[in-house]
PDB file of C-alpha atoms in Angstrom:
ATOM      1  CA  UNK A   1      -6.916 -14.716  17.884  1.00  0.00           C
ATOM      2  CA  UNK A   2      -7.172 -15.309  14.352  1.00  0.00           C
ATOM      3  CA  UNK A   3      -9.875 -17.792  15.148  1.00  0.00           C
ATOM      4  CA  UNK A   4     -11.943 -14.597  16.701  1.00  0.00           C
ATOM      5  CA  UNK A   5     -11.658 -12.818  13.818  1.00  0.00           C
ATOM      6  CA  UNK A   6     -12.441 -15.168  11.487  1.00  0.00           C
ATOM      7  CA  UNK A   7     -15.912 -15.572  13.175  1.00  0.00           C
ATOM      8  CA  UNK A   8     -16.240 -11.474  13.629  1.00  0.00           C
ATOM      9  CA  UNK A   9     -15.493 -11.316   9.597  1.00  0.00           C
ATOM     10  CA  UNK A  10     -15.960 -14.049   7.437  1.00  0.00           C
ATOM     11  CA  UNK A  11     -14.306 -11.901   4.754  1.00  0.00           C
ATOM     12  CA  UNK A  12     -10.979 -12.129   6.391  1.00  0.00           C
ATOM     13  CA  UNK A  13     -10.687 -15.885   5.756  1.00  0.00           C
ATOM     14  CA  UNK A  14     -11.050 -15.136   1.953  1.00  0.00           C
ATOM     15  CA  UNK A  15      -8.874 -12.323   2.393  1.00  0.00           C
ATOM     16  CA  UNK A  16      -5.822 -14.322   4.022  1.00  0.00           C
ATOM     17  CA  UNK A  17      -6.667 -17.392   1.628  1.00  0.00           C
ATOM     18  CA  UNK A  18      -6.226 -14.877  -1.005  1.00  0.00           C
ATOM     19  CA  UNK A  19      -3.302 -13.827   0.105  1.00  0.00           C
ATOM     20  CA  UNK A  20      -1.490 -16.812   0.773  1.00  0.00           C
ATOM     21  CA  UNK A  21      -2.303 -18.097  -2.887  1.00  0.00           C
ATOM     22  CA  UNK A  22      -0.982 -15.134  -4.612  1.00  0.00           C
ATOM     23  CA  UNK A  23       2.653 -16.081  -2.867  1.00  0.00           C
ATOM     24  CA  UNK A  24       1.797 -19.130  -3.440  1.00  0.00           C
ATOM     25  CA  UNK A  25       1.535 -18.772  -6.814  1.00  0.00           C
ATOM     26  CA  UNK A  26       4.290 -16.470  -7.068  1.00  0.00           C
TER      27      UNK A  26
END
């Protein structure tokens, strides 16, 4: 699923890889 959206918005992989830094970092 997250695959399909992924390819429908290219954005969303920067969005989650966004997210997951700033907990990351955090």
């Amino acid at each position: 699923m997250i695959s399909l959206l992924v390819e429908d918005n290219p954005g969303v992989l920067a969005r989650i890889s966004g997210m997951f830094t700033r907990r990351a970092i955090n």
